[in-house]
Short mmCIF file of C-alpha atoms and ligand atoms in Angstrom, two decimals:
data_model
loop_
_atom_site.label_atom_id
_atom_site.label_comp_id
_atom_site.label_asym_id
_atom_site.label_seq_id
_atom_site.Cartn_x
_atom_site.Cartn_y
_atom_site.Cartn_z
CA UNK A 1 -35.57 15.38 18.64
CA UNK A 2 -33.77 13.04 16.19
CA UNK A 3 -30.29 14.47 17.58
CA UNK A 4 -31.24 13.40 21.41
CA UNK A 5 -28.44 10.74 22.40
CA UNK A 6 -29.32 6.82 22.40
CA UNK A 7 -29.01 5.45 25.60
CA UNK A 8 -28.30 1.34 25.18
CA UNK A 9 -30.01 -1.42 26.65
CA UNK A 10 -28.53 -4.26 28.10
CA UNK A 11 -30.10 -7.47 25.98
CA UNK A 12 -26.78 -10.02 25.54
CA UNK A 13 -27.81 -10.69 21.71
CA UNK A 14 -27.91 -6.73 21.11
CA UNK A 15 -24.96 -5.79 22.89
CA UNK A 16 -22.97 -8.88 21.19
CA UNK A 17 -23.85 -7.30 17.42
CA UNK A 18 -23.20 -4.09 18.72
CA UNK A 19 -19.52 -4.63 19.89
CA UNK A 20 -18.69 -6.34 16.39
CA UNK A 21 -20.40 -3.82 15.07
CA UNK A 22 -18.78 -0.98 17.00
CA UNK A 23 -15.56 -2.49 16.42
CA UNK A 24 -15.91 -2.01 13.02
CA UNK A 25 -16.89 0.94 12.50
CA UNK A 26 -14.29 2.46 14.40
CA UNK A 27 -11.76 0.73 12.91
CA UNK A 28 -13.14 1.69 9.33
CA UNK A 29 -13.21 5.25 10.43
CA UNK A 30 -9.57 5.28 11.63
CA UNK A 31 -8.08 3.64 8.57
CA UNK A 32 -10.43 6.07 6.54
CA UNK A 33 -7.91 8.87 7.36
CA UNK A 34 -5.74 7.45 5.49
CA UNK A 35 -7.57 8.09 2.80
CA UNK A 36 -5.01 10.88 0.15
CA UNK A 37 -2.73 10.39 2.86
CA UNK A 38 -1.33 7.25 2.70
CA UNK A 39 2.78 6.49 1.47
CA UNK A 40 2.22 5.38 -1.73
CA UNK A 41 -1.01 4.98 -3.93
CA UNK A 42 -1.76 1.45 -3.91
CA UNK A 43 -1.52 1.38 -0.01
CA UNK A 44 -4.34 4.29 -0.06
CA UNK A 45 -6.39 2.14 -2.08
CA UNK A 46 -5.89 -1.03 0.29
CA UNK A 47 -6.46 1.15 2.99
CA UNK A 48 -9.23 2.52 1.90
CA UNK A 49 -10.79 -1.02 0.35
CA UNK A 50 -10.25 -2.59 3.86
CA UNK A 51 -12.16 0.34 5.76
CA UNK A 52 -14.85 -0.33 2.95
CA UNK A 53 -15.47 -4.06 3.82
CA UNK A 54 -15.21 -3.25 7.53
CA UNK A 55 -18.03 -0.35 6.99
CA UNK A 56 -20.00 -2.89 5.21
CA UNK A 57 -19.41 -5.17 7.74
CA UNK A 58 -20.76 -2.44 10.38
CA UNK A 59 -23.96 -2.12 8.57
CA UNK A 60 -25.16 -5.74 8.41
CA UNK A 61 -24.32 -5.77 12.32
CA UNK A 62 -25.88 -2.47 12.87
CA UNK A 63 -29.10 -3.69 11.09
CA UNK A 64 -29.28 -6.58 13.29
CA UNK A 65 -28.57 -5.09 16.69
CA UNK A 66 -31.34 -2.61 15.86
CA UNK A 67 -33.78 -5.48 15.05
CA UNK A 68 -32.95 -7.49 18.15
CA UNK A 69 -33.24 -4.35 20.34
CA UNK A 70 -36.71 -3.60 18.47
CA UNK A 71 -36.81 0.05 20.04
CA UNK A 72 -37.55 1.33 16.28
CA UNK A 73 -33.29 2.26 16.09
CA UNK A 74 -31.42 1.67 12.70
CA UNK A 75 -28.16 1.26 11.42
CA UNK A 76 -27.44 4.79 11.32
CA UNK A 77 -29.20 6.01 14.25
CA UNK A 78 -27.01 3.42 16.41
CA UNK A 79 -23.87 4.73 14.36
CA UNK A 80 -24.69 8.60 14.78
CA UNK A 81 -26.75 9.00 18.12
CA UNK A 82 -24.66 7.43 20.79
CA UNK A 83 -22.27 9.30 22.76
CA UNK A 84 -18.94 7.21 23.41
CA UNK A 85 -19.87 6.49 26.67
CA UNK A 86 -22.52 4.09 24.98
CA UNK A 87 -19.93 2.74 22.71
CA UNK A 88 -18.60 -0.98 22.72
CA UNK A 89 -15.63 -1.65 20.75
CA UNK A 90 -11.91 -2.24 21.91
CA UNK A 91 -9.94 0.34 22.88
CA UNK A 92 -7.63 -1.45 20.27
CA UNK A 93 -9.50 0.16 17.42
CA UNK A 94 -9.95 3.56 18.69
CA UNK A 95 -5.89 3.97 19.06
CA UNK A 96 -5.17 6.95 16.71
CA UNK A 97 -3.12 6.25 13.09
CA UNK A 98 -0.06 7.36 14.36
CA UNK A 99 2.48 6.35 11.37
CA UNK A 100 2.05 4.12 9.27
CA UNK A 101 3.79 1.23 11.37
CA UNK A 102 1.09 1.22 14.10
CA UNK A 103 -1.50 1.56 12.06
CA UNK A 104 -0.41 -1.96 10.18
CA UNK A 105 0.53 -3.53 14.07
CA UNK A 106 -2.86 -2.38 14.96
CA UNK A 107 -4.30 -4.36 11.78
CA UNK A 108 -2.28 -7.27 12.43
CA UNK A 109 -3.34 -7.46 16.57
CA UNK A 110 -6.87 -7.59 14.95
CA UNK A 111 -7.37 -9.43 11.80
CA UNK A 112 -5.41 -12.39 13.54
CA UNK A 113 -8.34 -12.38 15.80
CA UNK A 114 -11.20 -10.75 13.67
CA UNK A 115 -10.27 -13.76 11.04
CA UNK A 116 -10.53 -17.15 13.03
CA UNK A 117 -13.42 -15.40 15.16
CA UNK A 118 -15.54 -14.72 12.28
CA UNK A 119 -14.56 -18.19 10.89
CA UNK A 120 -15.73 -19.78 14.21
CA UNK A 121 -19.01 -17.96 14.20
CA UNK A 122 -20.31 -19.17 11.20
CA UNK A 123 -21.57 -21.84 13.30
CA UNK A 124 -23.49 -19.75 15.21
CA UNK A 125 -26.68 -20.85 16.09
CA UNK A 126 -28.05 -17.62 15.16
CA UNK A 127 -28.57 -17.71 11.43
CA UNK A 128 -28.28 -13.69 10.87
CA UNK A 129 -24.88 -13.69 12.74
CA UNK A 130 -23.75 -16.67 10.87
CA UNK A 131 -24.59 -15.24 7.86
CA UNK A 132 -22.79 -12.34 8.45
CA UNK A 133 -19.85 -13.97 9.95
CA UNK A 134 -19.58 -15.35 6.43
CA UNK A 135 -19.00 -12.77 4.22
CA UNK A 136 -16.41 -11.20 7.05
CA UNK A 137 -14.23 -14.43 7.20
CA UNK A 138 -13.61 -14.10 3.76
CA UNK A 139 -12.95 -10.38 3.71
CA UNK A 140 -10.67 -10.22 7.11
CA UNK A 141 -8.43 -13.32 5.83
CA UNK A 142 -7.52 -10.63 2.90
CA UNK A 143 -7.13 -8.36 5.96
CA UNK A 144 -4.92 -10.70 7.87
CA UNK A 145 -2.71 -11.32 4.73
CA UNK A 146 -1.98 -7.91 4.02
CA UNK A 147 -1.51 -6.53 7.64
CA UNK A 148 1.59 -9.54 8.20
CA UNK A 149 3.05 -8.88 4.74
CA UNK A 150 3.54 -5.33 5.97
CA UNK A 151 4.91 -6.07 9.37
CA UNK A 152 7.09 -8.38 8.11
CA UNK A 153 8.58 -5.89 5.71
CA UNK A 154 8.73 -2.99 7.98
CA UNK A 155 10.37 -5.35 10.86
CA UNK A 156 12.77 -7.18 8.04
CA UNK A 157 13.57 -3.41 6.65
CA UNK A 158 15.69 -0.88 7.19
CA UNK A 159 16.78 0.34 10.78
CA UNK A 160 14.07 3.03 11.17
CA UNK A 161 11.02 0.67 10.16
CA UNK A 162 12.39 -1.92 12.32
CA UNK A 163 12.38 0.60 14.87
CA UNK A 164 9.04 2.50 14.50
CA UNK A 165 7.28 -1.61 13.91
CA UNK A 166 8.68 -2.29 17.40
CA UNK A 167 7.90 0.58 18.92
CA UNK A 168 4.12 0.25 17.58
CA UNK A 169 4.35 -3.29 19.43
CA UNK A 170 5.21 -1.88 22.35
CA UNK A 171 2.38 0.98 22.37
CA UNK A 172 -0.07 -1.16 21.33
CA UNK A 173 0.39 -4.54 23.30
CA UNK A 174 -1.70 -3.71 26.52
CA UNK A 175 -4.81 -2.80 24.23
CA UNK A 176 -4.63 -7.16 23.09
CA UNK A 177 -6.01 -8.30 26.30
CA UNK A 178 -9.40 -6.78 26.03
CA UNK A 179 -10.12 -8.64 22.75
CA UNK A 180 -10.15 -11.99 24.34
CA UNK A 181 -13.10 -11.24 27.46
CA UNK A 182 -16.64 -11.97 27.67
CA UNK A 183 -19.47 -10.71 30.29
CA UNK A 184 -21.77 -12.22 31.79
CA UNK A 185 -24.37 -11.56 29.34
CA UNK A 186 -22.21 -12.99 26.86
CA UNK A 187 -21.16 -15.92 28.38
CA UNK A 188 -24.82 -16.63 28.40
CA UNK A 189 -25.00 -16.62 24.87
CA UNK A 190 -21.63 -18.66 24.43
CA UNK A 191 -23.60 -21.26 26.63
CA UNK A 192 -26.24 -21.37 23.76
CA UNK A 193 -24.43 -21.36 21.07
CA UNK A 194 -24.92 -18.13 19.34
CA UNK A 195 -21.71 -16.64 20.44
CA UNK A 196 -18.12 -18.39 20.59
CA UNK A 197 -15.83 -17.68 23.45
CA UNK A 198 -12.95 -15.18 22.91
CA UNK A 199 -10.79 -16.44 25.11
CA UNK A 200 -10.82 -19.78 22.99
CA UNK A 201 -9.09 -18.06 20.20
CA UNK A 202 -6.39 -17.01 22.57
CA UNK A 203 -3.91 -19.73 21.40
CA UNK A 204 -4.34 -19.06 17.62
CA UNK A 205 -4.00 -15.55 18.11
CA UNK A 206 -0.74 -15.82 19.66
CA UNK A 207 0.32 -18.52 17.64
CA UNK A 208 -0.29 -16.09 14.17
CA UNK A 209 1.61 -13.10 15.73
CA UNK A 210 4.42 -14.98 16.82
CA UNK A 211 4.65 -16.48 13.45
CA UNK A 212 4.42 -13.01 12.16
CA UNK A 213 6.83 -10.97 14.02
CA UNK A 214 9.44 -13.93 13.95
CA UNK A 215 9.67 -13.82 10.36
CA UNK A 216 10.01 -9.66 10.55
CA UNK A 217 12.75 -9.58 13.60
CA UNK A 218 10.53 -8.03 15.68
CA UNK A 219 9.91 -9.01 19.55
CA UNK A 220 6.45 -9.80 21.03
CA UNK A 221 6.85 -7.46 24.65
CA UNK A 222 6.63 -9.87 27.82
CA UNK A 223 4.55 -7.19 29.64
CA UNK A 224 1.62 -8.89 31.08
CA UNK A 225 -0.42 -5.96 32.20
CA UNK A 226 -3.44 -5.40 29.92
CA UNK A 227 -6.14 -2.18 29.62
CA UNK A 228 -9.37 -2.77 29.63
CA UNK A 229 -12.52 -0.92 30.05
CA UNK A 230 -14.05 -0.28 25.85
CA UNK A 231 -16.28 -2.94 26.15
CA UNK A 232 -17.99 -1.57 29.07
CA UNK A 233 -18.06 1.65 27.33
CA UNK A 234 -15.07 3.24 29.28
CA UNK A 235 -12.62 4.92 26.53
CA UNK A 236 -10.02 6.54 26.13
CA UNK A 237 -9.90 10.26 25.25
CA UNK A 238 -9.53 9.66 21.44
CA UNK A 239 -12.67 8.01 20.99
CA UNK A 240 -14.86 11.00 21.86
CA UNK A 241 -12.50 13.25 18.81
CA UNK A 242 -13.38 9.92 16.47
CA UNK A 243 -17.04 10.29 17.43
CA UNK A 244 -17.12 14.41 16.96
CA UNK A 245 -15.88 14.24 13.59
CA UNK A 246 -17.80 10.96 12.12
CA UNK A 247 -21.26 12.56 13.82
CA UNK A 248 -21.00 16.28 13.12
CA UNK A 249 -23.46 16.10 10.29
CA UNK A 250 -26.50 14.28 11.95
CA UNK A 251 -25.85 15.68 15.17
CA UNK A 252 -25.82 19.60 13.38
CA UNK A 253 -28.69 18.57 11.20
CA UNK A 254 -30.74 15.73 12.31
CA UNK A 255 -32.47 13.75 10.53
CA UNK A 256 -29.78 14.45 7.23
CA UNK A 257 -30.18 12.19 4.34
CA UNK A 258 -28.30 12.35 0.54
CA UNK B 1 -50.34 -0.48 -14.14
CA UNK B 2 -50.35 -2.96 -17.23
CA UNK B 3 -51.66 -6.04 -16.32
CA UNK B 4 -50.37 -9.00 -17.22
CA UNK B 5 -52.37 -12.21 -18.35
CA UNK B 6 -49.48 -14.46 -16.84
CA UNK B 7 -49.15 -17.74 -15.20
CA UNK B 8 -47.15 -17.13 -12.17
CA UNK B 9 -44.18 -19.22 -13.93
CA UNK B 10 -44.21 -17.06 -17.16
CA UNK B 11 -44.33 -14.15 -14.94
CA UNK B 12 -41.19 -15.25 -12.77
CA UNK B 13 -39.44 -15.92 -16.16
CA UNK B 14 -40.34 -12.62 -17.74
CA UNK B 15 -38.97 -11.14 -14.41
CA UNK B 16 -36.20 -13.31 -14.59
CA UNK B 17 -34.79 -12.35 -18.26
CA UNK B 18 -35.38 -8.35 -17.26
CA UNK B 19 -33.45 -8.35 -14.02
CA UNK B 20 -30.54 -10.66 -15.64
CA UNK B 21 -29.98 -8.00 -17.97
CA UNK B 22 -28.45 -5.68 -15.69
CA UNK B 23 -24.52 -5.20 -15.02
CA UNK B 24 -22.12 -4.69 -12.07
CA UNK B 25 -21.70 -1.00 -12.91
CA UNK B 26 -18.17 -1.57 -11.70
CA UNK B 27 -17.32 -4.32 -14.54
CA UNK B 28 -20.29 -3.76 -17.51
CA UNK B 29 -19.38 -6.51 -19.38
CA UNK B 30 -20.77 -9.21 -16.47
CA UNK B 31 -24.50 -9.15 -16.06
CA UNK B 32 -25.60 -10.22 -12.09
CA UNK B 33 -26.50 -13.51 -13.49
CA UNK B 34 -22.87 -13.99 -14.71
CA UNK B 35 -21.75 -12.90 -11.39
CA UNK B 36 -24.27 -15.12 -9.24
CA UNK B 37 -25.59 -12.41 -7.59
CA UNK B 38 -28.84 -12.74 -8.65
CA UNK B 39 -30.32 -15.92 -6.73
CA UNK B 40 -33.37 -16.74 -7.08
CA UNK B 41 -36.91 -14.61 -8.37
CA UNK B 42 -40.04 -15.88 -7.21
CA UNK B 43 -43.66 -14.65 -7.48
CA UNK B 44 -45.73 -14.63 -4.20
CA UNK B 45 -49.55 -13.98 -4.82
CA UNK B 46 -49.10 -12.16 -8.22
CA UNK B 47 -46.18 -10.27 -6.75
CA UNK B 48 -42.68 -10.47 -8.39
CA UNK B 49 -39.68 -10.94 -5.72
CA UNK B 50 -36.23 -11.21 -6.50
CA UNK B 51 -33.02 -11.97 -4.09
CA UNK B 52 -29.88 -10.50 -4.61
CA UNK B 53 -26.64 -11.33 -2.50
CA UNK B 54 -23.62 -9.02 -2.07
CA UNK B 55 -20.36 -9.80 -3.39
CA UNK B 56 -18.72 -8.45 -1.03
CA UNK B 57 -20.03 -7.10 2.77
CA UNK B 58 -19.51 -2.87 2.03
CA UNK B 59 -20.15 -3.34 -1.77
CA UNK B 60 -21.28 0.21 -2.81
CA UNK B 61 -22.85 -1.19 -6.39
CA UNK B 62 -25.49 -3.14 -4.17
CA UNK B 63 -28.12 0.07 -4.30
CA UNK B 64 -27.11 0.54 -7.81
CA UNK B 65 -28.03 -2.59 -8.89
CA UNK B 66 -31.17 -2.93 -6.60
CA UNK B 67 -32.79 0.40 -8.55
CA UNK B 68 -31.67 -1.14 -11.79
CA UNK B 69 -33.38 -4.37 -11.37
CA UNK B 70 -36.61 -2.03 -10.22
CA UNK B 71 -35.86 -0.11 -13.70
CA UNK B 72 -35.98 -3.41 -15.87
CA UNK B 73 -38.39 -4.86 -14.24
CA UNK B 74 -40.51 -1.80 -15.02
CA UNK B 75 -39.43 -1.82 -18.79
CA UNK B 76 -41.21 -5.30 -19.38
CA UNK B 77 -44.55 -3.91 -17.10
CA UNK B 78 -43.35 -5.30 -13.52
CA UNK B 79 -43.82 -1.88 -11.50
CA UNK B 80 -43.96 -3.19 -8.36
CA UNK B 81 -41.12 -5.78 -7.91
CA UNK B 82 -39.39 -6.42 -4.43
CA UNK B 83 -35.75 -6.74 -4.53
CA UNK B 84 -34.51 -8.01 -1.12
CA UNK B 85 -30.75 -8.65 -0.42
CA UNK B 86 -30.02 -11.88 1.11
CA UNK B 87 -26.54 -12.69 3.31
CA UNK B 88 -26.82 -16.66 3.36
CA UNK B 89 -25.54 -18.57 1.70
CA UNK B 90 -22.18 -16.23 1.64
CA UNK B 91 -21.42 -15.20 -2.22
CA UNK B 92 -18.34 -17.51 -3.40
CA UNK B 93 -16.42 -16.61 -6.74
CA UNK B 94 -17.13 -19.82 -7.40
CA UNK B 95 -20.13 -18.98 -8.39
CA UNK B 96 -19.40 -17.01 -11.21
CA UNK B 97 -20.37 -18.52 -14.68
CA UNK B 98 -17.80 -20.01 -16.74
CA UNK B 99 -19.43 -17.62 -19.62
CA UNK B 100 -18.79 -14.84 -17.22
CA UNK B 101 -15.11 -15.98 -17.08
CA UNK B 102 -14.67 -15.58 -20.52
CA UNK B 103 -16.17 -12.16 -20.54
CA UNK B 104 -13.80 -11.30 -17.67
CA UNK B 105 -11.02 -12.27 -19.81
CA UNK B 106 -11.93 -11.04 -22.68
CA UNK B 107 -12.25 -7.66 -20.75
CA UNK B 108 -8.41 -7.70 -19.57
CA UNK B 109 -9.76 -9.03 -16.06
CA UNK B 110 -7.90 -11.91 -14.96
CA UNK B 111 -11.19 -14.58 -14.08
CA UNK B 112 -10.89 -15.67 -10.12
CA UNK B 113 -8.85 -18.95 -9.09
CA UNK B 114 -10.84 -21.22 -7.37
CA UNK B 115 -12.02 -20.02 -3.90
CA UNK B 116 -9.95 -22.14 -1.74
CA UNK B 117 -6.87 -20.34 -2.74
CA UNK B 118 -7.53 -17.56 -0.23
CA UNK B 119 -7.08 -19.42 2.92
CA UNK B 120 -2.96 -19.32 2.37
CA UNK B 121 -1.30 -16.54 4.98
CA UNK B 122 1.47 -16.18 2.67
CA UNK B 123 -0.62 -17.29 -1.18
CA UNK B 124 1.64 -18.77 -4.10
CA UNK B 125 -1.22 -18.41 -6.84
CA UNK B 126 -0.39 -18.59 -10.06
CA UNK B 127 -2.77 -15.90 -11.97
CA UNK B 128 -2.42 -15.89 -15.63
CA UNK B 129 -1.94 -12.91 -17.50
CA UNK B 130 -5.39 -11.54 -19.51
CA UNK B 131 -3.32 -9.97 -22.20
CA UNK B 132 -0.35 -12.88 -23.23
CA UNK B 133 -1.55 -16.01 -20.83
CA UNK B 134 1.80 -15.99 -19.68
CA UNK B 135 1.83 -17.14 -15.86
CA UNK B 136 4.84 -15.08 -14.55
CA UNK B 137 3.37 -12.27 -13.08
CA UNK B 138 3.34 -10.96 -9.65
CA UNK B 139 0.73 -8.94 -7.01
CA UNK B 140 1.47 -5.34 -6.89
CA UNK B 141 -1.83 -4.99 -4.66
CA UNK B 142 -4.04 -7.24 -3.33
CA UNK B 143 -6.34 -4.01 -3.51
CA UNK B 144 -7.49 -2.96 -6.26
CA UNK B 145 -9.10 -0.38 -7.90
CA UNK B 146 -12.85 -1.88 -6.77
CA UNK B 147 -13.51 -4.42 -3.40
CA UNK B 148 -13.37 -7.44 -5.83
CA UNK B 149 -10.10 -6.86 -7.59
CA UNK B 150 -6.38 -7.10 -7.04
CA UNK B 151 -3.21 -5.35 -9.08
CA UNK B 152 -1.08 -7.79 -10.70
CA UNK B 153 1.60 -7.13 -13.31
CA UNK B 154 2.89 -9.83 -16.12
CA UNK B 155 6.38 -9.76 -16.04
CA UNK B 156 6.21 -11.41 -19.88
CA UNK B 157 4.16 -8.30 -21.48
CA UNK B 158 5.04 -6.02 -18.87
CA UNK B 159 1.60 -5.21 -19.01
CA UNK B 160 0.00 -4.26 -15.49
CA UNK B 161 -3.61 -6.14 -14.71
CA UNK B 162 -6.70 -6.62 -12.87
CA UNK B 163 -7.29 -10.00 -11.23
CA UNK B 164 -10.94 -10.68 -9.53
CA UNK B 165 -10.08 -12.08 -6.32
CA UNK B 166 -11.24 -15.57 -5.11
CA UNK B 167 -13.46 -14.77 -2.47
ZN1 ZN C 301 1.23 -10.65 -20.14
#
């Protein structure tokens, strides 16, 4: 009975902590692949430190959708019992590793907005979302730092990591749209103060990429078409593979604990 | 269960000295209270209760320390302690006791810079060396072997180090 799927419901404040909250536990689970796989030693450790504060970060938002929703759901329950269909975060984070180069342009597209959006919502009227907003604007700043020093060396490199940075760019640009929107239910909340409005961080996003791929030779596309659709739980096909692999355990043998 | 002829304030000292005994089992030679992440202990009708913050949000020594504090407070006859973890205010390296900086350093951990070094895209911090003092030494990872430190190497010694972020 503990393995039957969660099906969400549609409170604003719970679905707002459970798209951060999505988003970063997916992204924690991608860059966890890296882990004894990664080019060089110190960049598995980075990789897997980063996927650490984001999995921390996941927990503390978990905890507090659950509590808002007040069904009698947890952390792990939300992380282990939804099918991806329920799931909120951008398709973004969901984008397999591929090499190394996307995996840093997929960093970079969101710590530049992960980092001033956490910043902003530590003025959240909510005082659980500001609180947790504080401990992530100090982590994804590290985040941020560490994602542009790459791109700019991979861009300002050789031939073939100026090639495979661009053509991460390119793959990855129409999945930068999505982080920016806000529902309804959302809006709501941006209209009381407990949630700031993507879209607002729109400039400062653009101005830190910019910034960044200047400095690394690399060119921002001028494609304007965007995909949408993660966070109204539409994905694409790699999400339900993420899903099969970071469940298997409580969906073979519910209930599972260490 | 001992009990404990205590006024609530000797009690919440008692409880105090126990739980600042324990260490970050990632770096034994700070206790919590060096660290600042014990915050405050407090005794609610007869009932010890101590707050603990995170250092940082996916901290894995945070359930560590929790049953270690339950352990100490045990030792000196406090069986039934609650240790909550609190988020706000956010835990700042500033926090961290200049004792605890020495300790760091003695330790061959470079002691954080103050916090409002992190805020710089592209950081020019100047990190002395634990083992020479010599300042001309360089990042090799902002990542280090725990969430809370960073590789550096002194190009003086040639030594490589750790250096506990600002945070
Ligand atoms: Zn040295």
């Amino acid at each position: 009975m503990a393995s039957a799927s969660i099906q969400i419901g549609d409170d604003p404040l719970f679905l707002c902590a459970l798209r951060r909250a999505d988003d970063a536990l997916i992204l924690g689970h991608r860059l966890s692949e890296w882990c004894g796989h990664a080019p060089m030693l110190e960049e598995d450790m980075a990789l897997a430190n980063i996927a650490l504060d984001l999995l921390g970060q996941a927990r503390e938002l978990y905890s507090y959708a659950a509590k808002v929703e007040g069904r009698g759901n947890d952390e792990d329950r939300l992380a282990y019992l939804r099918d991806e269909r329920q799931y909120r975060n951008l398709l973004l984070l969901e984008q397999p590793n591929g090499d190394f180069a996307r995996t840093m342009v997929r960093q970079l597209f969101y710590s530049a907005f992960a980092d001033p959006y956490w910043r902003a919502m530590m003025n959240s009227s909510d005082p659980t979302l500001a609180a947790i907003a504080a401990k992530s604007e100090k982590e994804s700043a590290y985040h941020l730092r560490h994602s542009s020093e790459w791109i700019i060396r991979l861009g300002d490199g050789t031939a073939e990591s100026h090639r495979r940075a661009q053509e991460a760019i390119e793959h990855l640009w129409a999945f930068t749209g999505e982080m920016f929107e806000a529902d309804a239910g959302e809006r709501g909340l941006i209209d009381a103060g407990i949630a700031i409005d993507p879209a607002s961080l729109r400039e400062q996003w653009q101005s830190t990429v910019s910034a960044v791929l200047t400095e690394a030779t690399l060119t921002q596309p001028t494609n304007p078409w965007m995909q949408q659709g993660g966070r109204g739980g539409r994905h694409s096909e790699h999400l339900g593979h993420l899903l099969a692999e970071l469940q298997y355990t409580q969906r073979a043998f519910p209930g599972l604990t260490w | 269960m001992v009990t404990l002829a205590l006024t609530d304030s000797e009690l919440r000292q008692r409880a105090w000295d126990a739980a600042a005994t324990v260490v970050d089992p990632e770096i034994p030679v700070l206790s919590i209270a060096d660290l600042g992440v014990l915050r405050e202990v407090s005794v609610k009708d007869g009932r010890v209760e101590v707050a603990i913050t995170p250092t940082y949000s996916g901290c894995p020594a945070m359930t560590m320390i929790t049953l270690e504090i339950e352990l100490a407070l045990e030792r000196v006859g406090i069986p039934d302690a609650d240790v909550r973890t609190v988020l706000a205010p956010a835990w700042t390296t500033d926090w961290m006791s200049e004792e605890g900086r020495q300790k760091l350093k003695a330790y061959g951990i470079a002691p954080p810079l103050p916090a409002s070094g992190r805020r710089a895209l592209f950081g020019a911090q100047k990190v002395a060396c634990p083992q020479c003092g010599s300042v001309d030494t360089e990042v090799l990872s902002e990542f280090g072997s725990t969430s809370c430190k960073a590789l550096w190497r002194c190009k003086s010694c040639r030594e490589p180090f750790d250096y506990f972020k600002c945070h």
